[in-house]
CSV table of C-alpha atoms and ligand atoms in Angstrom, one decimal:
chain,number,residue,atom,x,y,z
A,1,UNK,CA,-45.9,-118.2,-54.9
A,2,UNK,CA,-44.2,-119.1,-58.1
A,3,UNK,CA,-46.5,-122.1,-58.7
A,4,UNK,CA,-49.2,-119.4,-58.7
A,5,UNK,CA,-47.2,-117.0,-60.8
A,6,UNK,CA,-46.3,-119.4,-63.3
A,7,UNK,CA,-50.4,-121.1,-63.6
A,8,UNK,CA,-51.2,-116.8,-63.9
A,9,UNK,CA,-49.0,-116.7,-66.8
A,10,UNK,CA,-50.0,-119.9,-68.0
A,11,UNK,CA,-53.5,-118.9,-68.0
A,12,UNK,CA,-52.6,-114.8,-69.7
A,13,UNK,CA,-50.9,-116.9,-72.4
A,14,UNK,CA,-54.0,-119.4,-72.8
A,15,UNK,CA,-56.0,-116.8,-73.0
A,16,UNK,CA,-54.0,-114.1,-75.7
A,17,UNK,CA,-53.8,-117.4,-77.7
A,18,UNK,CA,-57.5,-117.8,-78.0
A,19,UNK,CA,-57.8,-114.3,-78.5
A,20,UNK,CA,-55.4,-114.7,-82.0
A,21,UNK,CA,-57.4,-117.7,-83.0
A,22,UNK,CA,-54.7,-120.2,-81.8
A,23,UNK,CA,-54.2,-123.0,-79.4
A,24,UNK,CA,-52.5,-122.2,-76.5
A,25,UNK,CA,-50.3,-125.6,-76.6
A,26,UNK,CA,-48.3,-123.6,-79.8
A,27,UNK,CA,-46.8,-121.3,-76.8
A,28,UNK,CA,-43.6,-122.8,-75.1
A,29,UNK,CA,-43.1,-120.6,-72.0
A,30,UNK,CA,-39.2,-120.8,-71.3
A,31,UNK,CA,-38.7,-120.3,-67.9
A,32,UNK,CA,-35.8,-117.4,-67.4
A,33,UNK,CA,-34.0,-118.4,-64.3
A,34,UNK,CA,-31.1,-115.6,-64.6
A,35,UNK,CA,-32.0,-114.3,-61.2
A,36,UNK,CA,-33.4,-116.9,-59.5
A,37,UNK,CA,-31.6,-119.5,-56.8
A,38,UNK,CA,-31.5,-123.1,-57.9
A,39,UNK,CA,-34.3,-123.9,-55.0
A,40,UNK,CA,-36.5,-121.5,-56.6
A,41,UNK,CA,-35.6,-123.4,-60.1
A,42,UNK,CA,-36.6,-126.6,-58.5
A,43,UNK,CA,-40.1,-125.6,-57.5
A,44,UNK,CA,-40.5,-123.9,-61.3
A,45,UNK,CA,-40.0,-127.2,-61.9
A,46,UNK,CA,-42.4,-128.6,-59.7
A,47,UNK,CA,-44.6,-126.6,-60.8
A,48,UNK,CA,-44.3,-128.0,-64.2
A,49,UNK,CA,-41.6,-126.0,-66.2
A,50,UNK,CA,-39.8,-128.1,-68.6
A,51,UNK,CA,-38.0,-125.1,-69.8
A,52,UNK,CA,-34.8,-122.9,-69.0
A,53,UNK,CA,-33.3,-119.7,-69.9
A,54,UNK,CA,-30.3,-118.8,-69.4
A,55,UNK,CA,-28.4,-115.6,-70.6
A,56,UNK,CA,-24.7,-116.2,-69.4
A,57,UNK,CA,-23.0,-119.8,-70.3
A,58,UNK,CA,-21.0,-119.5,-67.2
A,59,UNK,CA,-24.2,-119.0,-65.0
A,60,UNK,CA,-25.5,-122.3,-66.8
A,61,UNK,CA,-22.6,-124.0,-66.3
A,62,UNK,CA,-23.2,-124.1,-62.3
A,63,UNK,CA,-26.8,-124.8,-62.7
A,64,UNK,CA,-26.8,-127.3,-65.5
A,65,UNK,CA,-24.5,-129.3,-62.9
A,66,UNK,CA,-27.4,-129.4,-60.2
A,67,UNK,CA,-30.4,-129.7,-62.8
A,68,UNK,CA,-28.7,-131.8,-65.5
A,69,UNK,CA,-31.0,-132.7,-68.2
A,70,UNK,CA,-34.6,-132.9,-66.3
A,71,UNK,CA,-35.3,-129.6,-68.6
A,72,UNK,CA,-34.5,-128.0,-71.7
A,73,UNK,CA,-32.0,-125.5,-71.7
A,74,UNK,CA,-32.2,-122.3,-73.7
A,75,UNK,CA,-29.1,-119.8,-73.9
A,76,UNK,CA,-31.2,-116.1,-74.7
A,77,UNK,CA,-28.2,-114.2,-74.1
A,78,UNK,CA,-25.3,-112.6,-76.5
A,79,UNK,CA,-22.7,-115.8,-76.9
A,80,UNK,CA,-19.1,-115.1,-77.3
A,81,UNK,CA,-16.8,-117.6,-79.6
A,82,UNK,CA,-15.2,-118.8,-77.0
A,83,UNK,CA,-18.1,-119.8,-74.8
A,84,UNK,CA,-19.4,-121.9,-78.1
A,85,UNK,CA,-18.0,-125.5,-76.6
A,86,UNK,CA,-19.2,-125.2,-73.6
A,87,UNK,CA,-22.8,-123.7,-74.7
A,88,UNK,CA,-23.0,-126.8,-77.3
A,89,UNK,CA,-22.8,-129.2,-74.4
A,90,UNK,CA,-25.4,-127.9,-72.3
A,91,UNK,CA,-27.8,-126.1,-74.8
A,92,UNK,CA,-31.0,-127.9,-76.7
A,93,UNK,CA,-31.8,-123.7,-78.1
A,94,UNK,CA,-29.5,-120.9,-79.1
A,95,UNK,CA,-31.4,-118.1,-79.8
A,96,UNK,CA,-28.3,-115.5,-80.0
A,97,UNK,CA,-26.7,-116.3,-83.3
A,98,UNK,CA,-25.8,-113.3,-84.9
A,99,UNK,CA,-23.1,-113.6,-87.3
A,100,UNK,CA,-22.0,-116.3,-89.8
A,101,UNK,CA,-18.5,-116.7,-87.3
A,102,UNK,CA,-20.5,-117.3,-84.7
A,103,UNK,CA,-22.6,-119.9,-86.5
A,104,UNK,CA,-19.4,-121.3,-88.0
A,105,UNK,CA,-18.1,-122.0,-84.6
A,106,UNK,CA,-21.2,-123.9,-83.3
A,107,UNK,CA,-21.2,-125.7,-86.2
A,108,UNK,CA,-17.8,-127.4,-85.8
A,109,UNK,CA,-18.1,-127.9,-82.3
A,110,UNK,CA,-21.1,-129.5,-82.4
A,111,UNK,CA,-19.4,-131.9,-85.3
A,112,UNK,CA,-16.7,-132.7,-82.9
A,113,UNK,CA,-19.2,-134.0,-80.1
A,114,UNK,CA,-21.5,-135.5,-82.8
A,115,UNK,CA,-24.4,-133.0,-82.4
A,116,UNK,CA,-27.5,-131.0,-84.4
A,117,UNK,CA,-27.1,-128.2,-82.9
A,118,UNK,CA,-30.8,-125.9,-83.0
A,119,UNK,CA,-30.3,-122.3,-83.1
A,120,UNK,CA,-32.3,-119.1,-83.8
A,121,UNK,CA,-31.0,-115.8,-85.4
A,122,UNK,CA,-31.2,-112.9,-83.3
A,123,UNK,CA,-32.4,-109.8,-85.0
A,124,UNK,CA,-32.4,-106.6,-83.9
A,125,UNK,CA,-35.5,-105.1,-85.2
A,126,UNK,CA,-35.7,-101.6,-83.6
A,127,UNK,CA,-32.4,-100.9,-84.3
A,128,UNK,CA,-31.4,-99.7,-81.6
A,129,UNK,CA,-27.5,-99.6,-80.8
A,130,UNK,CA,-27.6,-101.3,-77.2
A,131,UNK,CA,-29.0,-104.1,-78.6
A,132,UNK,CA,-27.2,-107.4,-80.0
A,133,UNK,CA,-28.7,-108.7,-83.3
A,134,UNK,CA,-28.5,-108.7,-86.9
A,135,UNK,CA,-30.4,-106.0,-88.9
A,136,UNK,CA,-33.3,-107.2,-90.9
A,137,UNK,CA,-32.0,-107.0,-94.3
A,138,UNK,CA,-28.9,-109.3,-93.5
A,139,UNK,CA,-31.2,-112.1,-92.4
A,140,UNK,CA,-31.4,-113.7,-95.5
A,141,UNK,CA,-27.8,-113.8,-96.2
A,142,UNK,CA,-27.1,-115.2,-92.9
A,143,UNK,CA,-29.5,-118.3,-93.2
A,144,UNK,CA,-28.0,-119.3,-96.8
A,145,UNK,CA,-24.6,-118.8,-95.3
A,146,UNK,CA,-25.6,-121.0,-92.4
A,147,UNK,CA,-27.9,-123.5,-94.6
A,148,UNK,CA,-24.6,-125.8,-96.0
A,149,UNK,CA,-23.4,-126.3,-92.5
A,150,UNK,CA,-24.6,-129.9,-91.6
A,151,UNK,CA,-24.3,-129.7,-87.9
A,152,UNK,CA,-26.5,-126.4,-87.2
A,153,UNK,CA,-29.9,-125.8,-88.0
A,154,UNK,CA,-31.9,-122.6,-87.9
A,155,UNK,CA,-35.0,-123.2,-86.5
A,156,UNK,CA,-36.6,-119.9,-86.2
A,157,UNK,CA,-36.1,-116.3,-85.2
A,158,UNK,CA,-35.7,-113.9,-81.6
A,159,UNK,CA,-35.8,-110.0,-80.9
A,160,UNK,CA,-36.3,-108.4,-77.8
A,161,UNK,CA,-38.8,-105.9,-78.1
A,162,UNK,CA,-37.7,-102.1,-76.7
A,163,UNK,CA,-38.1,-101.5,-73.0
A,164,UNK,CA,-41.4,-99.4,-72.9
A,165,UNK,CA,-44.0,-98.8,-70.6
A,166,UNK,CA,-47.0,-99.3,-72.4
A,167,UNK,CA,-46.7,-102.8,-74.4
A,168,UNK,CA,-49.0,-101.5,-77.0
A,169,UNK,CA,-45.8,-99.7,-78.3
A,170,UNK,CA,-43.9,-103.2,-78.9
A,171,UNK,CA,-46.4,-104.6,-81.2
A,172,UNK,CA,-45.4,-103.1,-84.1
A,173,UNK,CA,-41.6,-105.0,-83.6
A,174,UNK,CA,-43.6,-108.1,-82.9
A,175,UNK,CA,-45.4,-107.8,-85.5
A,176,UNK,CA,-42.3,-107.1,-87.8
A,177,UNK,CA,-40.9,-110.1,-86.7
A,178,UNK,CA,-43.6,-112.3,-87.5
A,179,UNK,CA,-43.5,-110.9,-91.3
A,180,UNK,CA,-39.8,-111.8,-91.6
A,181,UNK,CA,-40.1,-115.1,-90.7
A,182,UNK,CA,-43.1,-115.9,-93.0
A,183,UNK,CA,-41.1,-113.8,-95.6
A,184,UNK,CA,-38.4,-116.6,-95.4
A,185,UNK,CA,-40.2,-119.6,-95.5
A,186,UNK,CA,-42.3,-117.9,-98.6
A,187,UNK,CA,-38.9,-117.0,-100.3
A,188,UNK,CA,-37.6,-120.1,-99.3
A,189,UNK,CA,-40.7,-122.6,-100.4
A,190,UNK,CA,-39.8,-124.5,-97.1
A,191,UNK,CA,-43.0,-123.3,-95.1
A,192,UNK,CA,-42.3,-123.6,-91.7
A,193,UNK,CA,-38.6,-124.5,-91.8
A,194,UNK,CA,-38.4,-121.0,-90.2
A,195,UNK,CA,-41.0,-122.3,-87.2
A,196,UNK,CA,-39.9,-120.4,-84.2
A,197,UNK,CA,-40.4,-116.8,-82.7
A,198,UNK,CA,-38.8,-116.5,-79.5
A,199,UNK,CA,-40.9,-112.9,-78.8
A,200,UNK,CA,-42.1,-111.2,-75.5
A,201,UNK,CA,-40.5,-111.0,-71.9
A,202,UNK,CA,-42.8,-110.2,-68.6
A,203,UNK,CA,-44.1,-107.1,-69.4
A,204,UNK,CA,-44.9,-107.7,-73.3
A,205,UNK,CA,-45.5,-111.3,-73.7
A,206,UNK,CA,-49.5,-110.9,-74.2
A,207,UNK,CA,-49.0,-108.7,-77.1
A,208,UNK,CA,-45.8,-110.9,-78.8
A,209,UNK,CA,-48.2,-113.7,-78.2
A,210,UNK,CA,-51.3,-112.1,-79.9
A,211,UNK,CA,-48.4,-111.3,-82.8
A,212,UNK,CA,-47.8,-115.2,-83.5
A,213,UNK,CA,-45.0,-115.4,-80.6
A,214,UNK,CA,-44.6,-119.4,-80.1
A,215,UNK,CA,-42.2,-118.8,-77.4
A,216,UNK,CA,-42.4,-116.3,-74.5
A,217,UNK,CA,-39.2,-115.8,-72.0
A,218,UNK,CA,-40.2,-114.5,-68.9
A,219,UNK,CA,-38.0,-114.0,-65.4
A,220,UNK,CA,-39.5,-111.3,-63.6
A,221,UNK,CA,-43.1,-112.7,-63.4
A,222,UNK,CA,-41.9,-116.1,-62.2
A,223,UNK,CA,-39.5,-115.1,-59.6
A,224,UNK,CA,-40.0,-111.5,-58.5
A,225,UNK,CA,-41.0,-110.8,-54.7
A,226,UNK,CA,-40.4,-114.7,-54.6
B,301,LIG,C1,-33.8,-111.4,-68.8
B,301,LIG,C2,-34.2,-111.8,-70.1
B,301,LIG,C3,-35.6,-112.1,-70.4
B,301,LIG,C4,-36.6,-112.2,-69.3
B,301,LIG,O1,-37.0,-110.9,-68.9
B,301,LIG,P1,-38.0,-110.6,-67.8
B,301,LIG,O2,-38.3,-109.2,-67.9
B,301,LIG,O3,-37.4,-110.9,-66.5
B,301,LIG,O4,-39.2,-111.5,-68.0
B,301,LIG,C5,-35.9,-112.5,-71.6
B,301,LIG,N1,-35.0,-112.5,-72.7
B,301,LIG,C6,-33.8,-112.1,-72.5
B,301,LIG,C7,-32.8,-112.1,-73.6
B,301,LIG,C8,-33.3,-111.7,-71.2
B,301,LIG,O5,-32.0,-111.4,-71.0
């Protein structure tokens, strides 16, 4: 069941890829394993995900110590200062960084245990209250901030789209997403420096892929009525 949900997806993603013009090997599909029992994270595995998101440190704490480091682990979640040392040990991707104290806190610990540490600023770009993030217009100040600090690197950008019902309706913040990040690396002269947008979840992901989304985190699809 969730080898055929995950070769479904694989093949939706495929196949809004070829619809944008682009190769479908540009899409990483991170695997969002929140809900799901660490059996069912095994045969995701099996079933050839390489990688794993996880929105609460502690949560990944108990399954980094059964999986280790067959995958890559992603934290997608809000990250509080003092979960930072324990999300630096097990985390290849941060895509929550929302403030230059939070970045100034992964930076040092990853110093300490002799690490790069990737991240990716979270915006919020509906602006809607419930949602963690940093408003558009602060981006910019946040990456120079962040840009001297020697042991984190911003590698790209994340939103989560409003809930809606029809996914048409989340393309605009998609798209809005997409014309930050090349806004950067045009500002910036560093095309590409900026690489990554962590956009669409399981009932939006076609659309944030047919937007330029190069990496998709989906639960629900995987591991629902599994
Ligand atoms: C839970 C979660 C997802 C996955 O959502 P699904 O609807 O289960 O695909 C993606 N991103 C974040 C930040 C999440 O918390």
């Amino acid at each position: 069941m969730i080898a055929d949900n995950i070769k479904f997806i694989t093949q939706r993603i495929a196949s809004s890829c070829e619809k944008s013009g682009r190769s479908a090997d540009d899409v990483i599909l991170v695997c969002v394993t929140k809900e799901a029992a660490a059996g069912q994270i095994e045969e995701a595995i099996a079933s050839g995900i390489s990688n794993i998101g996880e929105n609460r440190v502690k949560d990944a704490t108990a399954k980094y110590g059964i999986i280790g480091d067959r995958v890559i682990w992603h934290l997608i979640g809000h990250l509080q200062t003092n979960k930072v040392k324990e999300a630096v040990r097990i985390f290849s991707l941060i895509h929550s960084v929302d403030s230059a104290r939070l970045a100034r806190e992964i930076d040092r610990e990853a110093k300490r245990i002799g690490k790069r540490q990737d991240v990716l600023i979270q915006v919020n770009v509906s602006g809607e209250k419930t949602k963690f993030g940093i408003s558009p217009d602060e981006i910019f100040d946040l990456i120079e901030e962040i840009t001297p600090y020697s042991n984190i690197s911003v590698k790209g950008l994340m939103t989560i789209a409003p809930e809606v019902e029809d996914p048409e309706k989340a393309r605009p913040y998609f798209r809005a997403l997409r014309e930050i990040r090349d806004n950067i690396n045009a500002v910036r002269g560093t095309p590409y420096a900026v690489r990554i947008l962590s956009m669409g979840m399981s009932n939006d992901f076609e659309v944030a892929v047919e937007e330029g989304s190069n990496m998709v985190r989906i639960g629900r699809a995987i591991f629902e009525d599994c």
